[in-house]
Amino acid sequence: MAIPLLILVNAIITLVVSIAVTRGAAGGGNGIQLIMVNNCGESVWPGLLGTAGHPTPQSGGFHLGPGEEAAFEVAAGWSGRVWPRRGCKFDSRGRGSCATGDCGGVMRCGGAAGATPATVVEMTLGTPASAMHFYDVSLVDGFNLAVAMAPVGGGVGCGTAACGADVNVCCPSALEVRDREGRVAGCRSACRAMGGDRYCCTGAYGSPSTCRPSMFSHLFKAICPRAYSYAFDDATSLNRCRASRYLITFCPPQPS
């Protein structure tokens, strides 16, 4: 009997995570482990950026081929973001460009933010006032690849932050960003595409009571209900957890 594709993919990811956890444990660190898995059929170049006062891990970026994984530790209390870069070409010196998520034409972003559109994983892994971890997947800067973040082995009060669907498939033409081959590589947010306080939740619209989701935000939310669709989309998008390991999956498996 043939093994269902979803079961096979989940088994492969479980094996990859087990290997990553073993490697991370060998390091003997006391931080929080981030495990990144590329479940896509193409290469992904994760970009990383620590928020103000926090270091940027892995020099800000690296390459993950299809099926590859990487694991590293960040200190408790670390705050920052991770985003996928697609369609990248770099020379032997690590210089080049990406179709989406580019950070100044270098493989190692080194403190530079990624260009929009990009799907962003945001996290604050503890604060002076709280030991809880906060994390989300945000489409406020647009979308370029499906991403999910979840604790490994469960945790206290934990959930999954995700935009697991391919928003590019149904991206309105006014928001499309195309790669060198003419394929839709990203979908801009209304703020990035059209600007203005209303779409960007700034100025007179800079509060939860005055900034409401646009029709584009409603579209993003319908496709990815567990991701931020606009700046104040906290109720259904922000996750709270306390765990020692987190898995960030690019192109997460879809339920059958």
XYZ file of N, CA, C and O in Angstrom, residues 124-126 131-135 150-151 154-159 239-246:
96
model
N 9.740 37.492 20.439
C 10.378 38.042 21.626
C 10.364 36.930 22.654
O 9.303 36.576 23.189
N 11.523 36.364 22.926
C 11.625 35.138 23.710
C 11.888 35.441 25.181
O 12.896 35.059 25.751
N 10.934 36.173 25.788
C 11.039 36.562 27.183
C 11.402 38.028 27.317
O 12.089 38.599 26.457
N 8.396 35.845 31.615
C 9.179 34.730 31.084
C 8.534 34.119 29.852
O 9.135 33.262 29.199
N 7.321 34.544 29.527
C 6.632 34.003 28.365
C 7.296 34.463 27.070
O 7.922 35.526 27.010
N 7.149 33.638 26.032
C 7.651 33.964 24.701
C 6.466 34.389 23.831
O 5.391 33.816 23.916
N 6.707 35.378 23.004
C 5.684 35.885 22.099
C 6.191 35.740 20.667
O 7.339 36.097 20.383
N 5.357 35.234 19.762
C 5.798 35.065 18.380
C 4.591 35.098 17.450
O 3.459 34.819 17.855
N 6.442 26.882 15.511
C 5.780 26.162 16.589
C 6.833 25.593 17.527
O 7.976 25.346 17.127
N 6.470 25.364 18.795
C 7.415 24.739 19.715
C 7.656 23.284 19.351
O 6.780 22.616 18.782
N 5.902 20.510 22.280
C 4.913 21.196 23.109
C 5.552 22.202 24.044
O 6.750 22.466 24.005
N 4.747 22.787 24.896
C 5.227 23.797 25.832
C 4.049 24.367 26.586
O 2.918 23.906 26.460
N 4.304 25.391 27.384
C 3.271 25.985 28.223
C 2.454 26.980 27.406
O 2.972 27.987 26.935
N 1.168 26.723 27.218
C 0.265 27.652 26.543
C 0.607 27.925 25.095
O 0.388 29.033 24.603
N 1.142 26.932 24.386
C 1.714 27.198 23.066
C 0.743 26.947 21.921
O -0.174 26.148 22.029
N 0.981 27.621 20.820
C 0.221 27.414 19.599
C 1.149 27.514 18.409
O 2.362 27.673 18.550
N 0.953 34.653 19.398
C 1.063 33.427 20.188
C 1.911 33.655 21.427
O 2.903 34.397 21.393
N 1.526 33.004 22.509
C 2.258 33.066 23.765
C 2.673 31.653 24.148
O 1.868 30.726 24.069
N 3.914 31.514 24.585
C 4.438 30.164 24.809
C 5.641 30.244 25.744
O 6.193 31.330 25.982
N 6.030 29.092 26.259
C 7.299 28.977 26.975
C 7.866 27.608 26.660
O 7.387 26.600 27.157
N 8.867 27.582 25.798
C 9.477 26.328 25.353
C 10.968 26.547 25.164
O 11.449 27.684 25.117
N 11.712 25.454 25.058
C 13.165 25.553 24.896
C 13.606 25.425 23.445
O 14.746 25.762 23.117
N 12.700 24.944 22.559
C 13.037 24.763 21.151
C 11.839 25.162 20.295
O 10.694 24.860 20.623
N 12.138 25.791 19.172
C 11.089 26.166 18.224
C 11.497 25.730 16.819
O 12.671 25.822 16.441
